[in-house]
Tab-separated table of C-alpha atoms in Angstrom:
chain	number	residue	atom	x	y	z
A	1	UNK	CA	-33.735	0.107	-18.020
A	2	UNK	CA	-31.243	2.036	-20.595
A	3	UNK	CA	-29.738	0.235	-23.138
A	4	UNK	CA	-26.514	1.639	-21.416
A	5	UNK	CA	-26.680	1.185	-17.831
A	6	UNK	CA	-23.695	-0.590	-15.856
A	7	UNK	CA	-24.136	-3.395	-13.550
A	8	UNK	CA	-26.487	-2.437	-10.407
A	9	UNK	CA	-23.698	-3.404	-8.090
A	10	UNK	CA	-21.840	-0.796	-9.868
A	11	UNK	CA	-24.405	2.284	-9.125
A	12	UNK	CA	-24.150	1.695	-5.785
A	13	UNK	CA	-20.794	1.332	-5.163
A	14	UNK	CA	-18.338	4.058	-3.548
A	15	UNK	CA	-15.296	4.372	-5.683
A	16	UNK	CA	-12.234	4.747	-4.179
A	17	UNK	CA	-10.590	8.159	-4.677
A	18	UNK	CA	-6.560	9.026	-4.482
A	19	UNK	CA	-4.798	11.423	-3.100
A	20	UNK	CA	-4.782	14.838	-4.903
A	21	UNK	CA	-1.679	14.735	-7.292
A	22	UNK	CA	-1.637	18.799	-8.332
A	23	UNK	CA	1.399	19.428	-11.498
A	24	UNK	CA	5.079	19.063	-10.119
A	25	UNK	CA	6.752	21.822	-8.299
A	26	UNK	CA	3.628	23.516	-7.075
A	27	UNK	CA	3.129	21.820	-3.531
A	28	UNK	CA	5.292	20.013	-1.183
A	29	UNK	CA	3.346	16.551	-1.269
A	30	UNK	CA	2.810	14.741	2.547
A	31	UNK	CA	-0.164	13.013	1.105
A	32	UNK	CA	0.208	10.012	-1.121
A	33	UNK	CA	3.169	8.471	0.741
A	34	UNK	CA	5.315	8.713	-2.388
A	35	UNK	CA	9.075	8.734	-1.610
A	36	UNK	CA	10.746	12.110	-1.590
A	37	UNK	CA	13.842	10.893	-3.520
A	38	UNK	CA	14.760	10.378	-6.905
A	39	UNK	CA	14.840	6.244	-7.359
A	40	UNK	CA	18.181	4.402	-7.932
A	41	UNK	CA	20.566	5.488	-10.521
A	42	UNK	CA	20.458	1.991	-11.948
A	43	UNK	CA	17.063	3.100	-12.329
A	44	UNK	CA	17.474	5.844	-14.559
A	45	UNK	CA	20.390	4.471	-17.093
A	46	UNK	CA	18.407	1.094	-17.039
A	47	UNK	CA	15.272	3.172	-18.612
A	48	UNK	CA	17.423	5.295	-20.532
A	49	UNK	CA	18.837	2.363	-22.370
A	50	UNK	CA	15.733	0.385	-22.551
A	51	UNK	CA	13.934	3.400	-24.516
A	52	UNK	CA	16.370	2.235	-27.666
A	53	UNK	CA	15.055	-1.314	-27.034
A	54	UNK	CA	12.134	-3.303	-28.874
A	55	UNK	CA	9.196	-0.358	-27.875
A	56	UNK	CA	7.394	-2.328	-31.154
A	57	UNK	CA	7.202	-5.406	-29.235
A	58	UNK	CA	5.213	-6.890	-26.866
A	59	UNK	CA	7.126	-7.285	-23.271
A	60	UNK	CA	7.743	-10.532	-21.537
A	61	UNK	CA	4.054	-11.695	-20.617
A	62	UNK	CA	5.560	-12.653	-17.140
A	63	UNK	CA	8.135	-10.340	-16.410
A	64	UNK	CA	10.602	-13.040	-16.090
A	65	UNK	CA	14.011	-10.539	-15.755
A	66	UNK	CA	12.294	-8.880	-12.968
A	67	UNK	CA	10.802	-12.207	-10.906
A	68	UNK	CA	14.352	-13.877	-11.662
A	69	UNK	CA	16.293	-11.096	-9.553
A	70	UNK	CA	13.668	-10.904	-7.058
A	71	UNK	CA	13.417	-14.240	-6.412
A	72	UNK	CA	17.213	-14.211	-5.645
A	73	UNK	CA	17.132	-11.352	-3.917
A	74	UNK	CA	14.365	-11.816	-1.793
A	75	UNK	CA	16.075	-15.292	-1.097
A	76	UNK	CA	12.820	-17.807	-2.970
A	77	UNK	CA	13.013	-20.856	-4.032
A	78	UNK	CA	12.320	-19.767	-7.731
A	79	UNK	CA	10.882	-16.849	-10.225
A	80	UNK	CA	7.889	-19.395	-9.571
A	81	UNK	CA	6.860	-18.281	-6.801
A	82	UNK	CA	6.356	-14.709	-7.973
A	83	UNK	CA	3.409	-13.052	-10.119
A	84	UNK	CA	4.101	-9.906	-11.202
A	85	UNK	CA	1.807	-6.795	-11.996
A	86	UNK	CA	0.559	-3.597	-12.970
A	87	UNK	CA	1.351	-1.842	-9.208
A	88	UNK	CA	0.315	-3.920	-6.139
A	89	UNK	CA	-3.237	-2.730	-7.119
A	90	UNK	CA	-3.825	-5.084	-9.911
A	91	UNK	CA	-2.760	-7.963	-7.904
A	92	UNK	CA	-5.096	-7.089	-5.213
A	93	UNK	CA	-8.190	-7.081	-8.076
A	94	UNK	CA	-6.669	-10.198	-9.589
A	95	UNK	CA	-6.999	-11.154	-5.728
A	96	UNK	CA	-10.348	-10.539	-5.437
A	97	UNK	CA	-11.382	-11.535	-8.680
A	98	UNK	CA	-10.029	-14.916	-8.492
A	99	UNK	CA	-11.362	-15.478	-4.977
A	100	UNK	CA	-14.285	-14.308	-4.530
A	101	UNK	CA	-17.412	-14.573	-6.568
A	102	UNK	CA	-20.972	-12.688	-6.551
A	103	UNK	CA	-22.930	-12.608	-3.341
A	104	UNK	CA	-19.675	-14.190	-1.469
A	105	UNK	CA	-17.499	-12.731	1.044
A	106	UNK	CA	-14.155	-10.771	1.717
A	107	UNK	CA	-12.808	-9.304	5.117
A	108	UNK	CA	-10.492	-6.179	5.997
A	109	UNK	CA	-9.675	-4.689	9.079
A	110	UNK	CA	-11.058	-1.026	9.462
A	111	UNK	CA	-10.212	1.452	9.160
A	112	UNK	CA	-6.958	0.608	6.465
A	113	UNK	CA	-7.441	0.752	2.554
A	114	UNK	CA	-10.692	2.020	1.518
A	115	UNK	CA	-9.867	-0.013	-2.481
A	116	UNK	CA	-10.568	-3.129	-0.663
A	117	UNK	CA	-14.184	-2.444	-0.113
A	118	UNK	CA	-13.626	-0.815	-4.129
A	119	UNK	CA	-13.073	-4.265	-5.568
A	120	UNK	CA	-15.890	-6.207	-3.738
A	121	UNK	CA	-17.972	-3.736	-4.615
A	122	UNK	CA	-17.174	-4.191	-8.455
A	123	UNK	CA	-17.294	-7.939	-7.841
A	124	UNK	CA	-20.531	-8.134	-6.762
A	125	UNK	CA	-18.975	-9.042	-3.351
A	126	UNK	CA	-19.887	-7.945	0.041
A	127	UNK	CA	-16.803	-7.022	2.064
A	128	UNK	CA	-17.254	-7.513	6.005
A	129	UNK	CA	-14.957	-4.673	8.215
A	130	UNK	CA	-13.914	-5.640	11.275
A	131	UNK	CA	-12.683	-2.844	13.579
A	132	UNK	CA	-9.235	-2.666	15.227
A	133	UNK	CA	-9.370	-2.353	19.105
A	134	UNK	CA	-7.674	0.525	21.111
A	135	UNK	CA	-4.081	0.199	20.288
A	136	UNK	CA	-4.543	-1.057	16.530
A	137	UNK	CA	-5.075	-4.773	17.774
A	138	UNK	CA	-7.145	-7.412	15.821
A	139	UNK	CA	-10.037	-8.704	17.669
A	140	UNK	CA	-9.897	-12.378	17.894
A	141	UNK	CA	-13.276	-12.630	15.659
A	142	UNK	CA	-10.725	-11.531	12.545
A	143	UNK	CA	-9.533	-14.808	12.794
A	144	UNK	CA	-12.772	-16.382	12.834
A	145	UNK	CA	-14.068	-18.195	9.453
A	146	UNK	CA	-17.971	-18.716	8.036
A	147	UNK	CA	-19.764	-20.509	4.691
A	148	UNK	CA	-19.210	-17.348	2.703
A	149	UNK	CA	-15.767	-15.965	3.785
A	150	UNK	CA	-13.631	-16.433	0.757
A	151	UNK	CA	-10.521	-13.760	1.280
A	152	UNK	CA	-9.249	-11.553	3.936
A	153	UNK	CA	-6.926	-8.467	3.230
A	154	UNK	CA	-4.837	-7.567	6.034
A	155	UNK	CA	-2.562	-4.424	5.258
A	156	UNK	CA	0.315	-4.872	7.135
A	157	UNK	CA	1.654	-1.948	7.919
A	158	UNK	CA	-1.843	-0.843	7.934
A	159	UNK	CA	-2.565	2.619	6.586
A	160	UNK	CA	-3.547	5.062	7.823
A	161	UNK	CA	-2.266	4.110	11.029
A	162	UNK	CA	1.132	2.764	10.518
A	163	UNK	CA	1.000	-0.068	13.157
A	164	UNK	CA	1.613	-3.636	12.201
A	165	UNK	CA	0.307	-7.346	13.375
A	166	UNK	CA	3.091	-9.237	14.599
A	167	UNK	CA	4.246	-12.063	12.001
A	168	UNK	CA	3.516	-14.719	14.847
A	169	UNK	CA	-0.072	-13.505	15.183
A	170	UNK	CA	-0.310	-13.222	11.299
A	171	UNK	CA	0.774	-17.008	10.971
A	172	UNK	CA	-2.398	-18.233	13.882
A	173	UNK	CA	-4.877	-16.313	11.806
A	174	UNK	CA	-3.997	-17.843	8.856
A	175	UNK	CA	-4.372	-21.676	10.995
A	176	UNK	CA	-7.654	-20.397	11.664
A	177	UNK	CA	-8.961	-19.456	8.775
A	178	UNK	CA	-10.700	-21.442	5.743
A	179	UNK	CA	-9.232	-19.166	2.607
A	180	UNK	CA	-6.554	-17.138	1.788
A	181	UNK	CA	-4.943	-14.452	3.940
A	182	UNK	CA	-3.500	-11.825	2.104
A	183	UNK	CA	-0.592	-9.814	3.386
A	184	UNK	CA	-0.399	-6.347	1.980
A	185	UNK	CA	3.093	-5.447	2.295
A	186	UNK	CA	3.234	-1.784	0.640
A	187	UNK	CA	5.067	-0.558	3.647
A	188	UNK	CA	7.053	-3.543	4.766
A	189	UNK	CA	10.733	-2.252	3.903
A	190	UNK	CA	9.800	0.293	6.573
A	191	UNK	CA	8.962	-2.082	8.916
A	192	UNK	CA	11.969	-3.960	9.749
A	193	UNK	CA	10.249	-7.642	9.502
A	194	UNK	CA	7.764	-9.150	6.303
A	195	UNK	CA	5.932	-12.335	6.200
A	196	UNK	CA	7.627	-13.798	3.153
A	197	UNK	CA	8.945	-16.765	5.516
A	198	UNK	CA	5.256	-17.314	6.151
A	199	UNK	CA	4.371	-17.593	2.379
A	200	UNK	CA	6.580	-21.065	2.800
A	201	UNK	CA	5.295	-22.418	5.670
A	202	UNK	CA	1.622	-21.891	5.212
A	203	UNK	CA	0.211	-22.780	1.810
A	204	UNK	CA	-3.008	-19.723	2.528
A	205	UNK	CA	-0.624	-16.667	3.157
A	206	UNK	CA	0.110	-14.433	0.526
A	207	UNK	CA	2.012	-11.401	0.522
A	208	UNK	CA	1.816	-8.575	-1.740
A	209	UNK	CA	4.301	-5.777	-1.941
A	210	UNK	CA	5.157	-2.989	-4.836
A	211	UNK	CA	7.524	-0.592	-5.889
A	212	UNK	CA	5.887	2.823	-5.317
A	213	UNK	CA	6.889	3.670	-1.644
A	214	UNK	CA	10.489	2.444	-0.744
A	215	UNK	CA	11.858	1.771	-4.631
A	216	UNK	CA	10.298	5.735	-5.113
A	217	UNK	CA	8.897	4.535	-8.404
A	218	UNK	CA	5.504	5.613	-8.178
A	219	UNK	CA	5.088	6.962	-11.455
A	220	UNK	CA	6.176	3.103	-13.186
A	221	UNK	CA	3.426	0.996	-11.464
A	222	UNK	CA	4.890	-2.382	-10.728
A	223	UNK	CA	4.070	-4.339	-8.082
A	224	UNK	CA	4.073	-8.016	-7.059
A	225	UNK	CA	2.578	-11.322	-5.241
A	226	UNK	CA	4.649	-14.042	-3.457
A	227	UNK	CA	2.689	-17.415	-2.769
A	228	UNK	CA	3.029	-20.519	-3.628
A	229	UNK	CA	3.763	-21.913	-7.444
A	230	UNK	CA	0.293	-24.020	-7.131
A	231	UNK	CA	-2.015	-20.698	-6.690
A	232	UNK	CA	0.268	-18.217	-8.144
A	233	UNK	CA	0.007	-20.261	-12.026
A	234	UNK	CA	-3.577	-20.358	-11.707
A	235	UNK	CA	-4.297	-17.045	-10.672
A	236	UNK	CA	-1.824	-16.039	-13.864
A	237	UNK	CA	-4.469	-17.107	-16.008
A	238	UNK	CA	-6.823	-14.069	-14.816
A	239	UNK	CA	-4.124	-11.043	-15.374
A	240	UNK	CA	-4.292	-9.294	-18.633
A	241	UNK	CA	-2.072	-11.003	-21.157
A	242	UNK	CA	0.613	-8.074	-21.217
A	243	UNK	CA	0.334	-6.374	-17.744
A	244	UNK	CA	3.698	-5.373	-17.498
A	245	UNK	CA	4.965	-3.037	-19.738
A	246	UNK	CA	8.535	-3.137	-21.253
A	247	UNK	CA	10.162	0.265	-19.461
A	248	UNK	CA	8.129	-1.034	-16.305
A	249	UNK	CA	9.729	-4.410	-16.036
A	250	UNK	CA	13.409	-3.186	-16.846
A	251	UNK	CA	13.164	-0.028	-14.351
A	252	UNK	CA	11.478	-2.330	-11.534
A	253	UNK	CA	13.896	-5.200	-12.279
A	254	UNK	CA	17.153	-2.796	-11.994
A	255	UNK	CA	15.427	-1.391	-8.036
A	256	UNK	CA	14.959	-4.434	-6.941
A	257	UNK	CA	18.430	-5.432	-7.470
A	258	UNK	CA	19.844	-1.722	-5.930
A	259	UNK	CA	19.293	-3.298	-2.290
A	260	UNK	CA	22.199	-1.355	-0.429
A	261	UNK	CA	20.490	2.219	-1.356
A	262	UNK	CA	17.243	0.432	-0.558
A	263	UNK	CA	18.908	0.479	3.099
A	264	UNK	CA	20.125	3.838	2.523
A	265	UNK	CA	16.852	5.172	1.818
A	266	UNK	CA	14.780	3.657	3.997
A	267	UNK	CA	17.397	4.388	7.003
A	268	UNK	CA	17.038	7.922	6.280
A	269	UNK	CA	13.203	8.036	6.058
A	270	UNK	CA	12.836	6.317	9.178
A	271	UNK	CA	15.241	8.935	11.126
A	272	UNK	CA	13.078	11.814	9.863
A	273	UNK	CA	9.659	9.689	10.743
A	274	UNK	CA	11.053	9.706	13.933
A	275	UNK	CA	11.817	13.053	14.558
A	276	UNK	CA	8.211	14.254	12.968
A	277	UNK	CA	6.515	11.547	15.661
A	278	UNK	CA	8.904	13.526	18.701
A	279	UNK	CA	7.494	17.416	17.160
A	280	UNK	CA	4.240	16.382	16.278
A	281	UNK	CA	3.868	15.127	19.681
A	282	UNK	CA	5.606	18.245	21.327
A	283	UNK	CA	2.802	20.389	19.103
A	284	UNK	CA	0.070	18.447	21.020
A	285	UNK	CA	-0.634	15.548	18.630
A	286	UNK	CA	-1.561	12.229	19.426
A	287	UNK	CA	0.762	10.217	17.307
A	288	UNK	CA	0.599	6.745	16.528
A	289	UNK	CA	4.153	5.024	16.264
A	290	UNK	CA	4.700	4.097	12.976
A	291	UNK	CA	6.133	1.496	11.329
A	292	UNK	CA	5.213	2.775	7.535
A	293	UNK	CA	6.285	6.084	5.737
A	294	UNK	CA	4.117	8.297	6.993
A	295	UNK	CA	2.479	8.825	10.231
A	296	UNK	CA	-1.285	8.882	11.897
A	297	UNK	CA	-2.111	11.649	13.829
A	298	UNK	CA	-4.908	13.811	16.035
A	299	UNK	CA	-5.126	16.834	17.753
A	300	UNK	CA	-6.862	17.401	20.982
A	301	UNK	CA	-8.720	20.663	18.975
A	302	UNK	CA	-10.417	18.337	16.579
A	303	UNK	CA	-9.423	20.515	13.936
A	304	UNK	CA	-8.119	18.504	11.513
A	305	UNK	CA	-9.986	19.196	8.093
A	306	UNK	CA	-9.475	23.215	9.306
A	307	UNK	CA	-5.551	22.302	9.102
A	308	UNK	CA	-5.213	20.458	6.292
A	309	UNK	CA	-6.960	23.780	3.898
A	310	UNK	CA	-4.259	25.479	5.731
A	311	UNK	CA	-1.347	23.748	4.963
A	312	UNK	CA	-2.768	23.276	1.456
A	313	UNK	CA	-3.258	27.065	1.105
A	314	UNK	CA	-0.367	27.692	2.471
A	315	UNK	CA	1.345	24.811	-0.497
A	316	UNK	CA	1.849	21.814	2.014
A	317	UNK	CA	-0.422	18.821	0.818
A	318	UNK	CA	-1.542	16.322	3.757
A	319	UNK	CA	-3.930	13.694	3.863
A	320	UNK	CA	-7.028	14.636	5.599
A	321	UNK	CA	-8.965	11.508	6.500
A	322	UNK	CA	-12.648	10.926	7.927
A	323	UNK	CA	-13.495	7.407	8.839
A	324	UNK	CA	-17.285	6.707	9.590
A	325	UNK	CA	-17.675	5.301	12.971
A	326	UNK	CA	-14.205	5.911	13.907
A	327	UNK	CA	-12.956	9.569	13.682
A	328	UNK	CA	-10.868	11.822	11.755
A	329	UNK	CA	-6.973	12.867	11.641
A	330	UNK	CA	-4.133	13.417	9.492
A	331	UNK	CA	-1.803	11.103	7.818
A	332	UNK	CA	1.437	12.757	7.063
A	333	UNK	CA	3.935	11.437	4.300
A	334	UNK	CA	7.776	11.368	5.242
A	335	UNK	CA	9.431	14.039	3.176
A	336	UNK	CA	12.700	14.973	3.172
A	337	UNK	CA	13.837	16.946	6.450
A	338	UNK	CA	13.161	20.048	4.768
A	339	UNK	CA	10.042	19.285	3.775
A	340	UNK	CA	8.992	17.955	6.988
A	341	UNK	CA	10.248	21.084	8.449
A	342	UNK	CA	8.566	23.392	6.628
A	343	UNK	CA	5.218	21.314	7.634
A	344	UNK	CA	5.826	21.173	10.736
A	345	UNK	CA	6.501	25.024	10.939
A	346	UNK	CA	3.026	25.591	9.829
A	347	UNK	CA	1.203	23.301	11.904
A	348	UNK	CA	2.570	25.009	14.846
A	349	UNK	CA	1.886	28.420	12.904
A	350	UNK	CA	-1.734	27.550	12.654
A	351	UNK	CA	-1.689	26.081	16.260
A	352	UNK	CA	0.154	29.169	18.128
């Protein structure tokens, strides 16, 4: 054994691996269900003022300008009830990390997001799938608990598929189960309905939700997890002591307040999801209605990795993706209507 070698959970893991982010300007990008527009003008002068702020101190350990207008936007009882972080990411691994030890257990749905099985793996977890049925529906074994169940992720929307749980099925899983049920909201301003109601009614629901897809603020990393004040303190103490950077917590703190072009923006991406589902299915495609910012799709042809190197070569980036067990397809980011149009234009170039 080297003097240098990692963990052995940690040599066998798969690591989870992002979308391809090429320089700006180079590709239209349909893969990493960023959002197409610029974020809020608040946005912009808020970081533009903040950059003649206190850069040589430390930021607010707990974000507390950002969870005080959240909490009164999002209509909770207090900042309490709010942990922020370092893009919904971190909380997931402070998730996992304060949930589940070595040897114990975590569950996800499959397929959805591969960086679940990630953090078990760099637990020393084991992570148990469970597969959807036809239609995206959760068998009722999801719901079923065991001695070494400790966490179970539910992505809702899921990705890649779009499709979501209803909240009233969300709330008997978490009756049945013996831990906490985690509610990954990425995609919920999409969605028309969230569980954050739930987080108040049932003390093992959590819901996590960030600012990368609908606030278009990828490129800040900020995210955030609602539960209750009880959990939410003690899984504080696990988060790095400054997670939250200064420029992060003003820009994130001035989008969450911008809620009427939050409607704007997501009214608009929805009307062009919709008319990709109606074209995609006119050029063949089985399409899965979405609820999310991008949509799941096959082809009868099977051809889908052979389609995605064309519209790559041809400066279109999709996501191509290949789930053991399950099958293959493309998940296609909302763009703006031109840039769904000139996607679409090559898919049925490459399909004519």
């Amino acid at each position: 054994m080297s003097k240098t070698d990692l963990r052995p959970a940690l040599s066998r893991m798969l690591p989870y691996t992002p979308g391809e982010q090429p320089p700006p300007g180079k590709f239209i990008k349909l893969n990493t269900n960023e959002s197409p527009y610029p974020p809020p003008q608040e946005v912009i002068r808020a970081i533009q003022d903040a950059a003649t702020g206190p850069l040589n101190r430390y930021p607010d350990p707990t974000a507390r300008s950002f969870r005080n207008e959240a909490s009164r936007v999002l209509g909770l009882p207090s900042p309490d009830w709010i942990l922020a972080g370092n893009g919904s990411d971190e909380i997931l691994t402070i998730l996992v990390r304060g949930f589940v030890g070595e040897g114990q257990k975590l569950r996800l749905p499959y397929p959805s997001y591969n960086l679940y099985r990630t953090l078990a793996d760099i637990q020393g977890a084991r992570w148990e799938q469970t597969p959807f049925l036809d239609g995206w529906h959760l068998p009722t074994m999801f719901g079923q608990g065991d001695a070494d169940l400790r966490l179970v992720l539910l992505p809702n929307p899921n990705s890649p598929s779009g499709t979501i749980v209803p909240k009233d099925e969300i709330a008997k899983l978490a009756e049945s189960l013996p831990c906490p049920l985690v509610v990954d909201e990425a995609y919920a301003d999409f969605a028309g309905d969230n569980c954050l109601d739930l987080v108040r009614s049932h003390d093992n629901i959590l819901v996590t939700r960030t600012l990368s897809k609908s606030y278009a603020l990828a490129g800040i990393r900020f995210g955030f997890l609602v539960g209750s004040p009880a959990i939410l303190g003690k899984l504080g103490n696990i988060k790095d002591s400054y997670n939250c950077d200064y420029l992060a917590t003003v820009a994130a703190t001035a989008a969450i307040g911008a809620q009427d072009w939050l409607r704007e923006t997501v009214e608009t991406m929805n009307q062009t999801r919709a008319r990709m589902e109606t074209r995609l299915a006119e050029l063949g495609f089985n399409v899965t209605p979405s609820k999310a910012n991008f949509v799941w799709c096959t082809h009868p042809s099977g051809e889908h990795e052979a389609m995605h190197q064309f519209l790559k070569k041809n400066q279109v980036l999709v996501r191509y993706m290949n789930f053991p067990d399950w099958g293959d397809g493309l998940r296609i980011s909302v763009g703006t209507d031109q840039q769904v149009d000139a996607c679409l234009m090559l898919l049925e170039r490459y399909l004519s």
